[in-house]
Every structure is written in structure tokens, then in C-alpha cells.
PDB file of C-alpha atoms in Angstrom:
ATOM      1  CA  MET A  21       0.000   0.000   0.000  1.00  0.00           C
ATOM      2  CA  TRP A  22       2.999   2.287   0.300  1.00  0.00           C
ATOM      3  CA  PHE A  23       2.650   3.411  -3.309  1.00  0.00           C
ATOM      4  CA  ALA A  24      -0.864   4.753  -2.679  1.00  0.00           C
ATOM      5  CA  ALA A  25       0.568   7.554  -0.521  1.00  0.00           C
ATOM      6  CA  LEU A  26       3.063   8.458  -3.237  1.00  0.00           C
ATOM      7  CA  SER A  27       0.281   9.194  -5.698  1.00  0.00           C
ATOM      8  CA  PRO A  28      -3.159   9.750  -4.152  1.00  0.00           C
ATOM      9  CA  ALA A  29      -4.562  10.390  -7.641  1.00  0.00           C
ATOM     10  CA  TYR A  30      -3.455   6.885  -8.659  1.00  0.00           C
ATOM     11  CA  ALA A  31      -5.023   5.327  -5.568  1.00  0.00           C
ATOM     12  CA  ARG A  32      -8.314   7.209  -5.870  1.00  0.00           C
ATOM     13  CA  SER A  33      -9.829   4.687  -8.294  1.00  0.00           C
ATOM     14  CA  TRP A  34      -9.099   1.541  -6.282  1.00  0.00           C
ATOM     15  CA  PHE A  35      -8.491   2.408  -2.616  1.00  0.00           C
ATOM     16  CA  GLY A  36     -12.146   3.130  -1.723  1.00  0.00           C
ATOM     17  CA  PRO A  37     -13.403  -0.149  -3.213  1.00  0.00           C
ATOM     18  CA  PHE A  38     -10.482  -1.953  -1.539  1.00  0.00           C
ATOM     19  CA  THR A  39     -11.497  -0.724   1.932  1.00  0.00           C
ATOM     20  CA  GLU A  40     -15.175  -1.494   1.274  1.00  0.00           C
ATOM     21  CA  ARG A  41     -14.248  -5.065   0.361  1.00  0.00           C
ATOM     22  CA  LEU A  42     -12.103  -5.397   3.492  1.00  0.00           C
ATOM     23  CA  LEU A  43     -15.125  -4.360   5.555  1.00  0.00           C
ATOM     24  CA  ARG A  44     -17.182  -7.080   3.847  1.00  0.00           C
ATOM     25  CA  GLY A  45     -14.469  -9.704   4.398  1.00  0.00           C
ATOM     26  CA  ASP A  46     -14.128 -10.345   0.658  1.00  0.00           C
ATOM     27  CA  ARG A  47     -11.850 -13.392   0.240  1.00  0.00           C
ATOM     28  CA  ASP A  48     -10.383 -12.339  -3.100  1.00  0.00           C
ATOM     29  CA  THR A  49      -9.421  -8.965  -1.660  1.00  0.00           C
ATOM     30  CA  LEU A  50      -7.900 -10.509   1.470  1.00  0.00           C
ATOM     31  CA  ARG A  51      -5.754 -12.731  -0.753  1.00  0.00           C
ATOM     32  CA  LEU A  52      -4.014  -9.579  -1.997  1.00  0.00           C
ATOM     33  CA  LEU A  53      -2.450  -9.199   1.462  1.00  0.00           C
ATOM     34  CA  ALA A  54       0.522 -11.242   2.694  1.00  0.00           C
ATOM     35  CA  ARG A  55      -1.610 -12.436   5.641  1.00  0.00           C
ATOM     36  CA  ASN A  56      -5.198 -11.889   6.671  1.00  0.00           C
ATOM     37  CA  PRO A  57      -5.146  -9.277   9.450  1.00  0.00           C
ATOM     38  CA  PHE A  58      -8.785 -10.115  10.258  1.00  0.00           C
ATOM     39  CA  PRO A  59      -8.848 -13.929  10.593  1.00  0.00           C
ATOM     40  CA  ASP A  60     -11.895 -14.129  12.879  1.00  0.00           C
ATOM     41  CA  ALA A  61     -14.243 -11.552  11.368  1.00  0.00           C
ATOM     42  CA  PRO A  62     -14.172  -8.585   9.014  1.00  0.00           C
ATOM     43  CA  PRO A  63     -13.190  -5.317  10.689  1.00  0.00           C
ATOM     44  CA  ALA A  64     -15.878  -2.925  11.886  1.00  0.00           C
ATOM     45  CA  HIS A  65     -13.772   0.103  10.882  1.00  0.00           C
ATOM     46  CA  VAL A  66     -10.834   0.793   8.558  1.00  0.00           C
ATOM     47  CA  ARG A  67      -8.606   3.836   8.440  1.00  0.00           C
ATOM     48  CA  ALA A  68      -5.510   4.662   6.433  1.00  0.00           C
ATOM     49  CA  ARG A  69      -2.738   6.886   7.731  1.00  0.00           C
ATOM     50  CA  VAL A  70       0.546   8.087   6.238  1.00  0.00           C
ATOM     51  CA  PHE A  71       3.791   7.694   8.179  1.00  0.00           C
ATOM     52  CA  HIS A  72       7.358   8.692   7.385  1.00  0.00           C
ATOM     53  CA  TYR A  73       9.891   5.923   8.029  1.00  0.00           C
ATOM     54  CA  ARG A  74      13.582   6.513   8.665  1.00  0.00           C
ATOM     55  CA  PHE A  75      16.114   3.752   9.157  1.00  0.00           C
ATOM     56  CA  THR A  76      18.136   3.836  12.362  1.00  0.00           C
ATOM     57  CA  ASP A  77      21.915   3.867  12.215  1.00  0.00           C
ATOM     58  CA  LEU A  78      23.980   0.854  13.233  1.00  0.00           C
ATOM     59  CA  ARG A  79      24.661   2.224  16.729  1.00  0.00           C
ATOM     60  CA  GLU A  80      20.963   2.735  17.453  1.00  0.00           C
ATOM     61  CA  LEU A  81      20.047  -0.621  15.924  1.00  0.00           C
ATOM     62  CA  ARG A  82      22.501  -2.373  18.249  1.00  0.00           C
ATOM     63  CA  ALA A  83      21.398  -0.380  21.286  1.00  0.00           C
ATOM     64  CA  THR A  84      17.639  -0.645  20.803  1.00  0.00           C
ATOM     65  CA  GLY A  85      17.002  -3.390  18.258  1.00  0.00           C
ATOM     66  CA  ASN A  86      14.882  -0.923  16.272  1.00  0.00           C
ATOM     67  CA  TRP A  87      15.356  -0.942  12.504  1.00  0.00           C
ATOM     68  CA  TRP A  88      13.474   2.319  11.880  1.00  0.00           C
ATOM     69  CA  HIS A  89      11.637   5.293  13.337  1.00  0.00           C
ATOM     70  CA  ARG A  90       8.069   5.964  12.333  1.00  0.00           C
ATOM     71  CA  THR A  91       6.584   9.470  12.388  1.00  0.00           C
ATOM     72  CA  TYR A  92       2.910  10.215  11.781  1.00  0.00           C
ATOM     73  CA  VAL A  93       2.345  12.546   8.805  1.00  0.00           C
ATOM     74  CA  ARG A  94      -1.411  12.719   8.106  1.00  0.00           C
ATOM     75  CA  GLU A  95      -4.634  10.836   7.541  1.00  0.00           C
ATOM     76  CA  PHE A  96      -4.759   9.281   4.076  1.00  0.00           C
ATOM     77  CA  THR A  97      -8.516   8.683   4.105  1.00  0.00           C
ATOM     78  CA  ARG A  98     -11.267   9.263   6.595  1.00  0.00           C
ATOM     79  CA  PRO A  99     -12.173   6.238   8.735  1.00  0.00           C
ATOM     80  CA  VAL A 100     -14.885   4.104   7.163  1.00  0.00           C
ATOM     81  CA  SER A 101     -17.222   1.735   8.980  1.00  0.00           C
ATOM     82  CA  ARG A 102     -19.099  -1.377   8.049  1.00  0.00           C
ATOM     83  CA  PRO A 103     -22.840  -0.670   7.783  1.00  0.00           C
ATOM     84  CA  LEU A 104     -24.914  -2.079  10.607  1.00  0.00           C
ATOM     85  CA  PRO A 105     -27.365  -4.820   9.692  1.00  0.00           C
ATOM     86  CA  PRO A 106     -30.939  -3.423   9.599  1.00  0.00           C
ATOM     87  CA  GLU A 107     -31.921  -5.278  12.779  1.00  0.00           C
ATOM     88  CA  ARG A 108     -29.056  -3.582  14.718  1.00  0.00           C
ATOM     89  CA  GLU A 109     -29.539   0.012  13.538  1.00  0.00           C
ATOM     90  CA  GLY A 110     -30.294   2.309  16.459  1.00  0.00           C
ATOM     91  CA  ARG A 111     -29.116  -0.156  19.107  1.00  0.00           C
ATOM     92  CA  GLU A 112     -25.438   0.755  18.850  1.00  0.00           C
ATOM     93  CA  THR A 113     -26.149   4.258  20.141  1.00  0.00           C
ATOM     94  CA  GLY A 114     -28.891   3.219  22.535  1.00  0.00           C
ATOM     95  CA  ARG A 115     -31.556   4.788  20.330  1.00  0.00           C
ATOM     96  CA  GLU A 116     -34.345   2.657  19.010  1.00  0.00           C
ATOM     97  CA  GLN A 117     -35.746   3.216  15.549  1.00  0.00           C
ATOM     98  CA  CYS A 118     -39.193   4.817  15.506  1.00  0.00           C
TER      99      CYS A 118
END
């Protein structure tokens, strides 16, 4: 996914559908990942954030075991949530449907 942050215009056409399919637990989409990060159930929410990574030097690697530093840059997309099934709408907030 790293290349999506390099060119948001490139990612615009596929990243939204990708996250929607993750929320549905789409098997073909999950196969695109090295491992399924949601083995038990599809996620309720997905967000994408951009980080800057910098490798540590040899001294720091030996002292800490850390290979890199990660610094938050910005949100890539707004968080998206899986729609509630019709029978659950209103219950999540404690409000019943009228």
C-alpha cells in the first residue's frame, strides 16, 4: 500500500473499493495481502494513515534493536465503517428506531 501515498490520484480509483471489500471480508481482496489481518471476522472500521519511516543507524540498531523510526504525517482517508445490519440500527447508540 505504500505506493498509494506516493500518488493519491493513482489510488483514488481503487483504494475506496479496496477498503469497502475489506469491511465485507471479501476473500479475493484478502488474498491480496501477505496475511489476513482479520482472521476471525471482518473489521468494523478501517482507516488509512501516512507515516514517514527513517532507518536507524547501526549504533541505534545495536542499542535498541529498532530498525526504523516511524513518524505520523497525516490521515490518508477518513475512517470508514461497516454498515450495521438493519436489525441492529439504532441499538449501537442506545436509540431505538421509531
